[in-house]
Amino acid sequence: MDLALEAKVGQLLMVGYPRREITPFLRNLISEYNLGGVIHFARNVGELRRFAELNAELQELAGRSPSGAPLFSAVDQEGGTIARLTQGLAVAPSAMALGAAGSPELTKQVCAAAACDLRAVGINMNLAPGVDVNSNPHNPVIGVRSFGEDPLLVASLGAAAIRGYQRYLAAVAKHFPGHGDVDLDPHHHLPVLSHGRQRLEEIELVPFRAAVAAGVAGIMAAHVVFPALESREKLPASLSPRVLTGLLREELGYEGLIITDCMEMAAIKQTVGTVEGAVQAIAAGADLAIISHSEDLQAQALQALVAAVREGRIPEERIDQSLQRILKLKRHLARQLDLKPGGPEHVEIMREAIRRSITLVRDGGNLPLGGEPILVVEFQEQAATQAEDVLLGVGPLARALQEKGSAKLQAAAVGSSGSDQELAAVLAQARQAAKVLVVTSDAHRNPAQVGLVGALLAEHGRVIVVGSRTPYELQAFPEVPTYIAAYGSRPLVWDVVAEVLLGKAQAGGRLPVSIPGLT
């Protein structure tokens, strides 16, 4: 394909946009500068029919671009709390829930159903699955986004997820070469993972080798520094030729797309800068650079990449290599599929996966719940990291219990900070209840939640805790007699948890992570 340099470079960018319609800037970027892809966030998604129409409009514009190539229409729809589309379709359980279920076949079915729904509304690339091995209980950004701490389990389920997704769209495994043992969030800092090469081979790289073998369409590079792989100080994997070209391309033999994580994360923006980061990433071997928010930075990155080629900093051959990979995948994705989102069979697949994931870690004789007075205490849930975008489509467990027939139930909602007045009110209500059910969310990072559970345990022997995210929080209150790991907080999860609490269903999951001091 004979394209001007600007049109070649345009294909190497994926951008976000601010609203639920095509902005003049985005329209121009597609029609004049041959943009490669768009990434959708919750801010862009409304009613599903309208969102599908928006994607069709975007692809129509792309058809009139210099190359005529379709856009990558991408989204982070990992499942659990990482989901941009939450209304009108069944949201998949989190990766850690699937890890607790432990079935590659079930994982493949879940991901195929999710991909079918996404493709029905015009999404052709899902930035999932995460195949990070969550070996660090204090990891602030992965957690339930990981299948677990066992690299072989993560490799098996990651490969199954890829095969499921790629029945309908392009899957992207992330975050290469492994994000599971960091203790900083790259949205805010530049993490460093100092393990030696042997440890990386035994843990972090295992799932990525499996992803390559499964034929994954894309691999996303992490904004994490790996001194064992790159000797230059403070150079993250996403900007490293040794990692992207030397390790991923040459050693692992990967031939698909290499995609950056968002170049506006602080790990890049506050170090080399978003624009310079995009140039370095492409020079290092990335095929697609993501800039999710700022139109100014998107325009500057396009100009800087063109200038880098003209000045000889990036050989045009390097651009052509990426262009060939991009167009090859787009040709593969161009097939038309007649699909509809949100079918009841998909809901049942998700429900079965959730049922097989819910984990009864311990029970000190509190279950099942019967006709006794129950107090349900739930903290106001909000997005834990920027990766979650806006947390939509979550619901209260108390409502699910009432719908399942739990009549003598009182509900208490507590703010995320848990004021002294709220604590006193909850304790007063607890004295009138036979059992107290507390829904927590990564309580080991929230002193208010730990304090409330501790105060309830001091005054009330019959306390049940349901953890809505990682079960690592159990180390903060090991004396809790009954603990259930739910790995999520969406209505379908609470529907199944309510059945387990009431003895109408069995919890089928096993912990996919160990809890320090307890397991």
Short mmCIF file of C-alpha atoms in Angstrom, two decimals:
data_model
loop_
_atom_site.label_atom_id
_atom_site.label_comp_id
_atom_site.label_asym_id
_atom_site.label_seq_id
_atom_site.Cartn_x
_atom_site.Cartn_y
_atom_site.Cartn_z
CA MET A 1 0.00 0.00 0.00
CA ASP A 2 1.50 3.32 -1.12
CA LEU A 3 0.91 5.77 1.73
CA ALA A 4 2.40 9.08 2.75
CA LEU A 5 4.54 9.01 5.88
CA GLU A 6 1.88 10.81 7.92
CA ALA A 7 -0.70 8.18 6.97
CA LYS A 8 1.67 5.35 7.89
CA VAL A 9 2.37 6.90 11.29
CA GLY A 10 -1.32 7.52 11.90
CA GLN A 11 -1.97 3.79 11.83
CA LEU A 12 0.43 3.36 14.76
CA LEU A 13 -1.69 5.41 17.16
CA MET A 14 -4.74 4.49 19.24
CA VAL A 15 -6.54 7.35 20.98
CA GLY A 16 -9.32 7.96 23.45
CA TYR A 17 -11.95 10.67 23.06
CA PRO A 18 -13.99 12.64 25.59
CA ARG A 19 -17.70 12.13 24.91
CA ARG A 20 -20.38 9.87 23.43
CA GLU A 21 -20.01 11.32 19.98
CA ILE A 22 -17.26 11.83 17.43
CA THR A 23 -15.44 15.09 18.10
CA PRO A 24 -14.16 17.28 15.25
CA PHE A 25 -10.58 16.44 16.30
CA LEU A 26 -11.22 12.69 16.17
CA ARG A 27 -13.03 13.00 12.86
CA ASN A 28 -10.04 14.80 11.37
CA LEU A 29 -7.55 12.35 12.88
CA ILE A 30 -9.36 9.47 11.19
CA SER A 31 -10.23 10.97 7.82
CA GLU A 32 -7.08 13.03 7.23
CA TYR A 33 -4.36 11.34 9.27
CA ASN A 34 -5.37 7.68 8.94
CA LEU A 35 -5.75 6.93 12.66
CA GLY A 36 -5.15 3.30 13.58
CA GLY A 37 -7.59 2.82 16.44
CA VAL A 38 -9.80 4.20 19.18
CA ILE A 39 -10.06 3.09 22.80
CA HIS A 40 -13.44 3.45 24.52
CA PHE A 41 -13.97 4.24 28.19
CA ALA A 42 -17.10 4.41 30.33
CA ARG A 43 -17.44 8.06 29.34
CA ASN A 44 -18.06 6.98 25.74
CA VAL A 45 -20.60 4.22 26.39
CA GLY A 46 -24.30 4.86 26.81
CA GLU A 47 -27.21 2.81 25.54
CA LEU A 48 -25.89 -0.19 23.62
CA ARG A 49 -27.77 0.50 20.40
CA ARG A 50 -26.39 4.04 20.24
CA PHE A 51 -22.89 2.80 21.07
CA ALA A 52 -23.09 0.30 18.22
CA GLU A 53 -24.16 3.14 15.91
CA LEU A 54 -21.20 5.21 17.09
CA ASN A 55 -18.81 2.39 16.23
CA ALA A 56 -20.41 2.05 12.81
CA GLU A 57 -19.94 5.80 12.24
CA LEU A 58 -16.29 5.53 13.23
CA GLN A 59 -15.72 2.64 10.82
CA GLU A 60 -17.49 4.51 8.03
CA LEU A 61 -15.08 7.40 8.55
CA ALA A 62 -12.14 4.99 8.49
CA GLY A 63 -13.35 3.64 5.17
CA ARG A 64 -12.77 7.12 3.72
CA SER A 65 -9.30 7.51 5.28
CA PRO A 66 -6.09 7.47 3.19
CA SER A 67 -5.66 3.71 3.67
CA GLY A 68 -9.34 2.79 3.83
CA ALA A 69 -8.37 0.33 6.59
CA PRO A 70 -10.87 -0.24 9.42
CA LEU A 71 -10.14 1.05 12.90
CA PHE A 72 -9.18 -1.04 15.85
CA SER A 73 -12.15 -0.41 18.14
CA ALA A 74 -10.78 -1.37 21.55
CA VAL A 75 -11.96 -1.55 25.13
CA ASP A 76 -10.75 -2.76 28.53
CA GLN A 77 -13.42 -5.37 29.29
CA GLU A 78 -11.50 -7.73 31.54
CA GLY A 79 -14.51 -8.62 33.70
CA GLY A 80 -15.22 -7.89 37.34
CA THR A 81 -14.54 -4.25 38.18
CA ILE A 82 -12.65 -3.64 34.91
CA ALA A 83 -15.57 -3.28 32.51
CA ARG A 84 -16.58 -0.29 30.39
CA LEU A 85 -19.83 -1.83 29.11
CA THR A 86 -22.05 -2.78 32.03
CA GLN A 87 -25.66 -2.30 30.94
CA GLY A 88 -27.61 -4.58 28.60
CA LEU A 89 -25.11 -7.43 28.62
CA ALA A 90 -23.68 -9.93 31.08
CA VAL A 91 -20.39 -8.72 32.58
CA ALA A 92 -17.91 -11.56 33.01
CA PRO A 93 -16.56 -12.38 36.48
CA SER A 94 -13.08 -11.13 37.34
CA ALA A 95 -10.00 -13.08 36.32
CA MET A 96 -9.40 -14.10 39.94
CA ALA A 97 -12.93 -15.49 40.09
CA LEU A 98 -12.12 -17.62 37.05
CA GLY A 99 -8.90 -18.62 38.81
CA ALA A 100 -10.97 -19.77 41.80
CA ALA A 101 -13.19 -21.80 39.46
CA GLY A 102 -10.04 -23.28 37.95
CA SER A 103 -11.49 -24.53 34.65
CA PRO A 104 -9.87 -23.69 31.29
CA GLU A 105 -13.00 -24.84 29.44
CA LEU A 106 -15.27 -22.62 31.55
CA THR A 107 -12.87 -19.69 31.12
CA LYS A 108 -12.97 -20.14 27.36
CA GLN A 109 -16.80 -20.20 27.38
CA VAL A 110 -16.97 -17.05 29.52
CA CYS A 111 -14.56 -15.14 27.32
CA ALA A 112 -16.22 -16.28 24.10
CA ALA A 113 -19.58 -15.06 25.41
CA ALA A 114 -18.08 -11.73 26.46
CA ALA A 115 -16.38 -11.33 23.09
CA CYS A 116 -19.58 -12.13 21.22
CA ASP A 117 -21.39 -9.34 23.08
CA LEU A 118 -18.57 -6.88 22.42
CA ARG A 119 -18.34 -7.68 18.72
CA ALA A 120 -22.11 -7.27 18.41
CA VAL A 121 -21.75 -3.58 19.31
CA GLY A 122 -18.71 -2.94 17.14
CA ILE A 123 -15.74 -3.74 19.39
CA ASN A 124 -13.06 -5.73 17.55
CA MET A 125 -10.25 -5.67 20.13
CA ASN A 126 -10.42 -6.43 23.84
CA LEU A 127 -7.43 -5.35 25.93
CA ALA A 128 -7.61 -8.59 27.87
CA PRO A 129 -6.78 -11.02 29.34
CA GLY A 130 -4.40 -9.91 32.04
CA VAL A 131 -1.87 -12.71 32.43
CA ASP A 132 0.09 -11.13 35.26
CA VAL A 133 0.94 -13.56 38.07
CA ASN A 134 -0.26 -11.80 41.22
CA SER A 135 2.48 -12.97 43.57
CA ASN A 136 2.43 -9.79 45.68
CA PRO A 137 -0.53 -9.44 48.11
CA HIS A 138 0.17 -5.70 48.26
CA ASN A 139 0.01 -5.14 44.51
CA PRO A 140 -2.11 -1.96 44.24
CA VAL A 141 -3.28 -2.28 40.64
CA ILE A 142 -3.62 -5.96 39.62
CA GLY A 143 -5.29 -7.99 42.39
CA VAL A 144 -8.53 -9.57 41.12
CA ARG A 145 -7.43 -8.74 37.56
CA SER A 146 -5.06 -11.73 37.81
CA PHE A 147 -6.08 -15.38 37.59
CA GLY A 148 -3.92 -16.05 40.65
CA GLU A 149 -0.42 -16.61 42.01
CA ASP A 150 0.44 -19.90 40.28
CA PRO A 151 2.14 -19.20 36.93
CA LEU A 152 0.95 -22.51 35.48
CA LEU A 153 -2.67 -21.76 36.39
CA VAL A 154 -2.37 -18.25 34.95
CA ALA A 155 -0.80 -19.65 31.78
CA SER A 156 -3.53 -22.27 31.35
CA LEU A 157 -6.46 -19.92 31.98
CA GLY A 158 -4.85 -17.08 30.04
CA ALA A 159 -4.47 -19.28 26.97
CA ALA A 160 -8.08 -20.46 27.36
CA ALA A 161 -9.28 -16.86 27.63
CA ILE A 162 -7.38 -15.93 24.48
CA ARG A 163 -8.97 -18.78 22.54
CA GLY A 164 -12.39 -17.75 23.79
CA TYR A 165 -12.02 -14.07 22.95
CA GLN A 166 -10.50 -14.74 19.55
CA ARG A 167 -13.56 -16.55 18.31
CA TYR A 168 -14.92 -13.04 17.68
CA LEU A 169 -12.22 -10.37 18.13
CA ALA A 170 -8.55 -9.67 18.83
CA ALA A 171 -7.34 -10.43 22.35
CA VAL A 172 -4.45 -8.57 23.96
CA ALA A 173 -2.47 -10.26 26.75
CA LYS A 174 -1.02 -7.87 29.33
CA HIS A 175 1.17 -6.49 30.92
CA PHE A 176 4.45 -7.80 29.43
CA PRO A 177 6.78 -9.00 30.85
CA GLY A 178 4.75 -9.18 34.08
CA HIS A 179 3.01 -6.73 36.41
CA GLY A 180 2.01 -9.01 39.27
CA ASP A 181 4.76 -8.36 41.83
CA VAL A 182 4.93 -4.56 41.80
CA ASP A 183 4.08 -2.47 44.83
CA LEU A 184 3.46 0.81 42.97
CA ASP A 185 0.74 1.76 40.49
CA PRO A 186 2.12 3.08 37.15
CA HIS A 187 -0.88 5.39 36.89
CA HIS A 188 0.92 7.35 39.63
CA HIS A 189 4.54 6.11 39.79
CA LEU A 190 7.23 4.25 37.81
CA PRO A 191 7.47 0.76 39.39
CA VAL A 192 10.68 -1.26 39.42
CA LEU A 193 10.70 -5.07 39.55
CA SER A 194 14.19 -6.14 40.57
CA HIS A 195 13.94 -9.94 40.26
CA GLY A 196 16.70 -11.75 38.41
CA ARG A 197 16.25 -13.33 35.00
CA GLN A 198 15.83 -16.85 36.40
CA ARG A 199 12.92 -15.79 38.62
CA LEU A 200 11.30 -13.94 35.67
CA GLU A 201 11.59 -17.12 33.59
CA GLU A 202 9.98 -19.22 36.33
CA ILE A 203 7.11 -16.86 37.20
CA GLU A 204 6.42 -13.75 35.12
CA LEU A 205 7.23 -15.03 31.63
CA VAL A 206 5.43 -18.38 31.88
CA PRO A 207 1.95 -17.06 30.97
CA PHE A 208 3.30 -14.91 28.15
CA ARG A 209 4.99 -17.89 26.53
CA ALA A 210 1.62 -19.65 26.71
CA ALA A 211 -0.11 -16.59 25.22
CA VAL A 212 2.32 -16.56 22.30
CA ALA A 213 1.73 -20.27 21.75
CA ALA A 214 -2.04 -19.63 21.80
CA GLY A 215 -1.68 -17.16 18.94
CA VAL A 216 -2.67 -14.03 20.83
CA ALA A 217 -3.27 -11.09 18.48
CA GLY A 218 -1.67 -8.48 20.72
CA ILE A 219 0.57 -8.15 23.76
CA MET A 220 0.56 -5.00 25.88
CA ALA A 221 3.85 -3.76 27.31
CA ALA A 222 4.10 -2.68 30.94
CA HIS A 223 5.34 0.67 32.20
CA VAL A 224 7.56 -1.18 34.67
CA VAL A 225 11.36 -1.17 34.93
CA PHE A 226 13.07 -4.61 34.83
CA PRO A 227 16.80 -4.18 35.59
CA ALA A 228 17.45 -7.85 34.78
CA LEU A 229 16.20 -7.26 31.24
CA GLU A 230 17.20 -3.65 30.58
CA SER A 231 20.41 -2.17 32.01
CA ARG A 232 19.49 1.46 31.37
CA GLU A 233 18.24 3.00 34.59
CA LYS A 234 14.55 3.98 34.78
CA LEU A 235 13.80 2.68 31.26
CA PRO A 236 10.50 0.78 31.46
CA ALA A 237 9.76 -2.33 29.41
CA SER A 238 7.39 -0.36 27.20
CA LEU A 239 10.29 1.79 25.93
CA SER A 240 13.02 -0.86 25.89
CA PRO A 241 14.35 -2.34 22.61
CA ARG A 242 15.90 -5.18 24.64
CA VAL A 243 12.51 -6.12 26.08
CA LEU A 244 10.21 -5.50 23.12
CA THR A 245 12.47 -6.54 20.25
CA GLY A 246 15.17 -8.62 21.91
CA LEU A 247 13.03 -10.60 24.36
CA LEU A 248 9.50 -10.59 22.97
CA ARG A 249 10.20 -10.66 19.24
CA GLU A 250 13.48 -12.53 19.00
CA GLU A 251 13.59 -14.84 22.05
CA LEU A 252 9.86 -15.59 22.42
CA GLY A 253 9.28 -15.54 18.65
CA TYR A 254 6.20 -13.31 18.88
CA GLU A 255 4.86 -12.11 15.53
CA GLY A 256 1.66 -10.28 16.55
CA LEU A 257 1.08 -6.69 17.63
CA ILE A 258 3.01 -5.10 20.47
CA ILE A 259 0.86 -2.41 22.10
CA THR A 260 1.81 0.08 24.80
CA ASP A 261 -0.17 0.73 27.93
CA CYS A 262 -1.51 4.29 28.00
CA MET A 263 1.31 6.78 27.48
CA GLU A 264 -0.41 9.31 29.74
CA MET A 265 0.20 7.28 32.88
CA ALA A 266 2.50 9.05 35.33
CA ALA A 267 5.14 6.33 34.81
CA ILE A 268 5.68 7.84 31.34
CA LYS A 269 4.14 11.32 31.48
CA GLN A 270 6.15 12.40 34.52
CA THR A 271 9.43 10.85 33.35
CA VAL A 272 10.23 11.01 29.62
CA GLY A 273 6.87 12.58 28.76
CA THR A 274 3.94 11.21 26.75
CA VAL A 275 5.10 12.47 23.35
CA GLU A 276 8.73 11.41 23.72
CA GLY A 277 7.51 8.15 25.24
CA ALA A 278 5.46 7.40 22.12
CA VAL A 279 8.52 7.98 19.94
CA GLN A 280 10.74 5.78 22.11
CA ALA A 281 8.13 3.01 22.25
CA ILE A 282 7.76 2.80 18.47
CA ALA A 283 11.55 2.97 18.04
CA ALA A 284 11.90 0.13 20.57
CA GLY A 285 9.57 -2.15 18.60
CA ALA A 286 6.01 -1.30 19.66
CA ASP A 287 3.43 -1.32 16.86
CA LEU A 288 0.69 0.72 18.49
CA ALA A 289 0.96 3.53 21.07
CA ILE A 290 -2.10 4.35 23.19
CA ILE A 291 -2.84 7.95 24.24
CA SER A 292 -6.17 7.88 26.01
CA HIS A 293 -7.16 11.40 26.95
CA SER A 294 -5.47 14.59 25.72
CA GLU A 295 -6.08 15.73 22.14
CA ASP A 296 -3.03 18.02 22.35
CA LEU A 297 -0.75 15.12 23.28
CA GLN A 298 -2.28 12.93 20.59
CA ALA A 299 -1.58 15.58 17.94
CA GLN A 300 1.94 16.21 19.25
CA ALA A 301 2.77 12.50 19.27
CA LEU A 302 1.71 12.15 15.64
CA GLN A 303 3.88 15.11 14.66
CA ALA A 304 6.82 13.89 16.75
CA LEU A 305 6.74 10.42 15.20
CA VAL A 306 6.73 11.86 11.68
CA ALA A 307 9.62 14.16 12.61
CA ALA A 308 11.56 11.25 14.15
CA VAL A 309 11.36 9.33 10.87
CA ARG A 310 12.34 12.33 8.75
CA GLU A 311 15.29 13.08 11.03
CA GLY A 312 16.49 9.46 10.84
CA ARG A 313 15.84 8.70 14.49
CA ILE A 314 13.35 5.98 13.52
CA PRO A 315 13.99 4.17 10.22
CA GLU A 316 10.95 4.20 7.95
CA GLU A 317 11.45 0.45 7.66
CA ARG A 318 10.57 0.22 11.39
CA ILE A 319 7.27 2.02 10.65
CA ASP A 320 6.60 -0.24 7.68
CA GLN A 321 7.07 -3.37 9.80
CA SER A 322 4.40 -2.21 12.23
CA LEU A 323 2.11 -1.10 9.44
CA GLN A 324 2.25 -4.56 7.86
CA ARG A 325 1.35 -6.25 11.16
CA ILE A 326 -1.50 -3.82 11.78
CA LEU A 327 -3.02 -4.19 8.32
CA LYS A 328 -2.68 -7.98 8.44
CA LEU A 329 -4.70 -8.14 11.68
CA LYS A 330 -7.26 -5.67 10.36
CA ARG A 331 -7.81 -7.83 7.29
CA HIS A 332 -8.42 -10.79 9.60
CA LEU A 333 -10.93 -8.79 11.67
CA ALA A 334 -12.80 -7.43 8.64
CA ARG A 335 -15.23 -10.37 8.40
CA GLN A 336 -18.84 -9.41 9.04
CA LEU A 337 -20.63 -11.15 11.91
CA ASP A 338 -24.37 -11.03 12.55
CA LEU A 339 -24.45 -10.97 16.35
CA LYS A 340 -26.71 -9.62 19.09
CA PRO A 341 -25.54 -8.71 22.61
CA GLY A 342 -26.97 -9.77 25.93
CA GLY A 343 -28.53 -13.17 25.22
CA PRO A 344 -29.86 -15.18 28.19
CA GLU A 345 -27.48 -18.03 27.41
CA HIS A 346 -24.57 -15.69 28.09
CA VAL A 347 -26.06 -14.72 31.45
CA GLU A 348 -26.23 -18.40 32.38
CA ILE A 349 -22.60 -18.95 31.40
CA MET A 350 -21.56 -16.05 33.64
CA ARG A 351 -23.78 -17.28 36.47
CA GLU A 352 -22.27 -20.77 36.31
CA ALA A 353 -18.76 -19.34 36.36
CA ILE A 354 -19.61 -17.18 39.38
CA ARG A 355 -21.19 -20.12 41.20
CA ARG A 356 -18.06 -22.20 40.64
CA SER A 357 -15.85 -19.32 41.82
CA ILE A 358 -17.46 -18.26 45.12
CA THR A 359 -15.13 -19.53 47.84
CA LEU A 360 -16.18 -20.41 51.38
CA VAL A 361 -12.81 -19.94 53.03
CA ARG A 362 -14.11 -20.84 56.49
CA ASP A 363 -17.36 -21.08 58.42
CA GLY A 364 -17.65 -21.04 62.19
CA GLY A 365 -21.23 -22.28 62.24
CA ASN A 366 -22.89 -19.13 60.89
CA LEU A 367 -24.24 -20.65 57.67
CA PRO A 368 -26.74 -21.08 56.28
CA LEU A 369 -28.68 -17.97 57.21
CA GLY A 370 -32.23 -18.70 58.34
CA GLY A 371 -35.08 -16.60 59.67
CA GLU A 372 -33.04 -14.87 62.38
CA PRO A 373 -32.55 -11.05 62.38
CA ILE A 374 -29.58 -10.16 60.16
CA LEU A 375 -27.71 -6.86 59.87
CA VAL A 376 -25.98 -6.33 56.51
CA VAL A 377 -23.25 -3.67 56.55
CA GLU A 378 -21.93 -2.50 53.18
CA PHE A 379 -19.30 0.12 52.46
CA GLN A 380 -19.83 2.58 49.65
CA GLU A 381 -17.76 1.12 46.84
CA GLN A 382 -15.73 3.25 44.48
CA ALA A 383 -13.03 2.72 41.88
CA ALA A 384 -9.86 1.49 43.58
CA THR A 385 -7.48 2.50 40.75
CA GLN A 386 -7.60 4.50 37.54
CA ALA A 387 -7.64 1.18 35.69
CA GLU A 388 -11.24 0.77 36.84
CA ASP A 389 -12.21 4.09 35.20
CA VAL A 390 -15.71 4.75 36.59
CA LEU A 391 -17.17 1.94 38.69
CA LEU A 392 -20.62 1.31 37.24
CA GLY A 393 -23.11 -1.52 37.51
CA VAL A 394 -22.35 -2.64 41.06
CA GLY A 395 -25.11 -3.30 43.56
CA PRO A 396 -25.85 -4.12 47.21
CA LEU A 397 -25.82 -7.65 48.62
CA ALA A 398 -28.69 -6.71 50.96
CA ARG A 399 -31.02 -6.29 48.01
CA ALA A 400 -30.10 -9.71 46.61
CA LEU A 401 -30.75 -11.32 50.01
CA GLN A 402 -34.16 -9.68 50.25
CA GLU A 403 -35.04 -10.85 46.75
CA LYS A 404 -34.07 -14.40 47.75
CA GLY A 405 -36.41 -14.34 50.74
CA SER A 406 -34.36 -13.04 53.66
CA ALA A 407 -37.15 -11.16 55.47
CA LYS A 408 -35.65 -10.14 58.84
CA LEU A 409 -32.90 -8.07 57.40
CA GLN A 410 -31.63 -4.58 58.17
CA ALA A 411 -29.20 -2.82 55.85
CA ALA A 412 -26.59 -0.28 56.90
CA ALA A 413 -24.59 1.68 54.33
CA VAL A 414 -21.27 3.09 55.50
CA GLY A 415 -19.17 5.73 53.71
CA SER A 416 -15.79 4.69 52.38
CA SER A 417 -14.05 6.52 55.25
CA GLY A 418 -16.32 5.08 57.99
CA SER A 419 -16.94 8.02 60.37
CA ASP A 420 -17.17 7.61 64.14
CA GLN A 421 -20.89 8.34 63.96
CA GLU A 422 -21.45 5.63 61.35
CA LEU A 423 -19.43 3.15 63.42
CA ALA A 424 -21.48 3.90 66.55
CA ALA A 425 -24.74 3.52 64.62
CA VAL A 426 -23.66 0.16 63.16
CA LEU A 427 -22.62 -1.18 66.56
CA ALA A 428 -25.98 -0.17 68.02
CA GLN A 429 -27.83 -1.96 65.22
CA ALA A 430 -25.58 -5.02 65.58
CA ARG A 431 -26.65 -5.49 69.19
CA GLN A 432 -30.19 -6.15 67.96
CA ALA A 433 -29.14 -8.70 65.31
CA ALA A 434 -28.51 -12.42 65.64
CA LYS A 435 -25.81 -12.29 62.96
CA VAL A 436 -23.88 -9.47 61.28
CA LEU A 437 -22.86 -9.70 57.63
CA VAL A 438 -20.16 -7.23 56.50
CA VAL A 439 -19.24 -6.67 52.84
CA THR A 440 -15.64 -5.51 52.55
CA SER A 441 -13.52 -4.37 49.61
CA ASP A 442 -9.74 -4.86 49.92
CA ALA A 443 -10.04 -4.03 53.63
CA HIS A 444 -6.31 -4.55 54.19
CA ARG A 445 -5.88 -1.19 52.42
CA ASN A 446 -8.73 0.52 54.29
CA PRO A 447 -8.31 1.17 58.04
CA ALA A 448 -11.99 2.12 58.40
CA GLN A 449 -13.11 -1.31 57.20
CA VAL A 450 -10.60 -3.11 59.44
CA GLY A 451 -11.68 -0.98 62.40
CA LEU A 452 -15.36 -1.72 61.87
CA VAL A 453 -14.84 -5.46 61.53
CA GLY A 454 -12.64 -5.45 64.63
CA ALA A 455 -15.22 -3.52 66.66
CA LEU A 456 -17.98 -5.90 65.57
CA LEU A 457 -15.89 -8.94 66.50
CA ALA A 458 -15.23 -7.47 69.93
CA GLU A 459 -18.95 -7.08 70.63
CA HIS A 460 -20.60 -9.74 68.48
CA GLY A 461 -19.49 -13.33 68.05
CA ARG A 462 -21.49 -14.13 64.95
CA VAL A 463 -19.83 -12.09 62.23
CA ILE A 464 -19.74 -13.07 58.56
CA VAL A 465 -17.46 -11.21 56.14
CA VAL A 466 -17.90 -11.31 52.37
CA GLY A 467 -14.87 -9.96 50.53
CA SER A 468 -15.80 -8.34 47.23
CA ARG A 469 -12.23 -8.13 45.88
CA THR A 470 -9.03 -9.99 46.76
CA PRO A 471 -9.13 -12.34 49.76
CA TYR A 472 -5.75 -11.02 50.93
CA GLU A 473 -7.72 -8.78 53.30
CA LEU A 474 -8.40 -11.78 55.56
CA GLN A 475 -4.91 -11.28 57.03
CA ALA A 476 -6.23 -8.02 58.55
CA PHE A 477 -8.91 -9.82 60.61
CA PRO A 478 -7.86 -13.49 60.86
CA GLU A 479 -10.25 -14.13 63.75
CA VAL A 480 -13.36 -13.69 61.56
CA PRO A 481 -15.31 -16.95 62.00
CA THR A 482 -16.96 -16.98 58.58
CA TYR A 483 -15.37 -15.60 55.42
CA ILE A 484 -16.53 -15.81 51.80
CA ALA A 485 -14.43 -14.63 48.86
CA ALA A 486 -16.66 -13.27 46.09
CA TYR A 487 -14.01 -11.64 43.80
CA GLY A 488 -16.59 -9.12 42.55
CA SER A 489 -19.58 -6.97 43.44
CA ARG A 490 -21.85 -6.90 40.43
CA PRO A 491 -25.52 -7.87 40.83
CA LEU A 492 -25.06 -11.34 39.33
CA VAL A 493 -22.26 -12.03 41.85
CA TRP A 494 -24.49 -10.95 44.75
CA ASP A 495 -27.34 -13.06 43.40
CA VAL A 496 -25.15 -16.17 43.67
CA VAL A 497 -23.59 -15.13 47.00
CA ALA A 498 -27.08 -14.68 48.45
CA GLU A 499 -27.97 -18.23 47.40
CA VAL A 500 -24.79 -19.53 49.07
CA LEU A 501 -25.51 -17.60 52.28
CA LEU A 502 -29.07 -18.95 52.40
CA GLY A 503 -28.01 -22.54 51.71
CA LYS A 504 -29.63 -22.61 48.28
CA ALA A 505 -26.33 -23.13 46.44
CA GLN A 506 -22.88 -24.53 47.21
CA ALA A 507 -19.76 -22.39 46.97
CA GLY A 508 -17.62 -24.12 44.36
CA GLY A 509 -14.38 -22.14 44.37
CA ARG A 510 -10.91 -22.58 45.83
CA LEU A 511 -8.55 -19.72 46.72
CA PRO A 512 -6.20 -19.06 43.76
CA VAL A 513 -3.87 -17.10 46.04
CA SER A 514 -2.38 -17.78 49.46
CA ILE A 515 -2.99 -15.44 52.38
CA PRO A 516 0.15 -14.64 54.38
CA GLY A 517 0.02 -16.24 57.81
CA LEU A 518 -3.23 -18.11 57.11
CA THR A 519 -2.84 -20.42 54.10
#
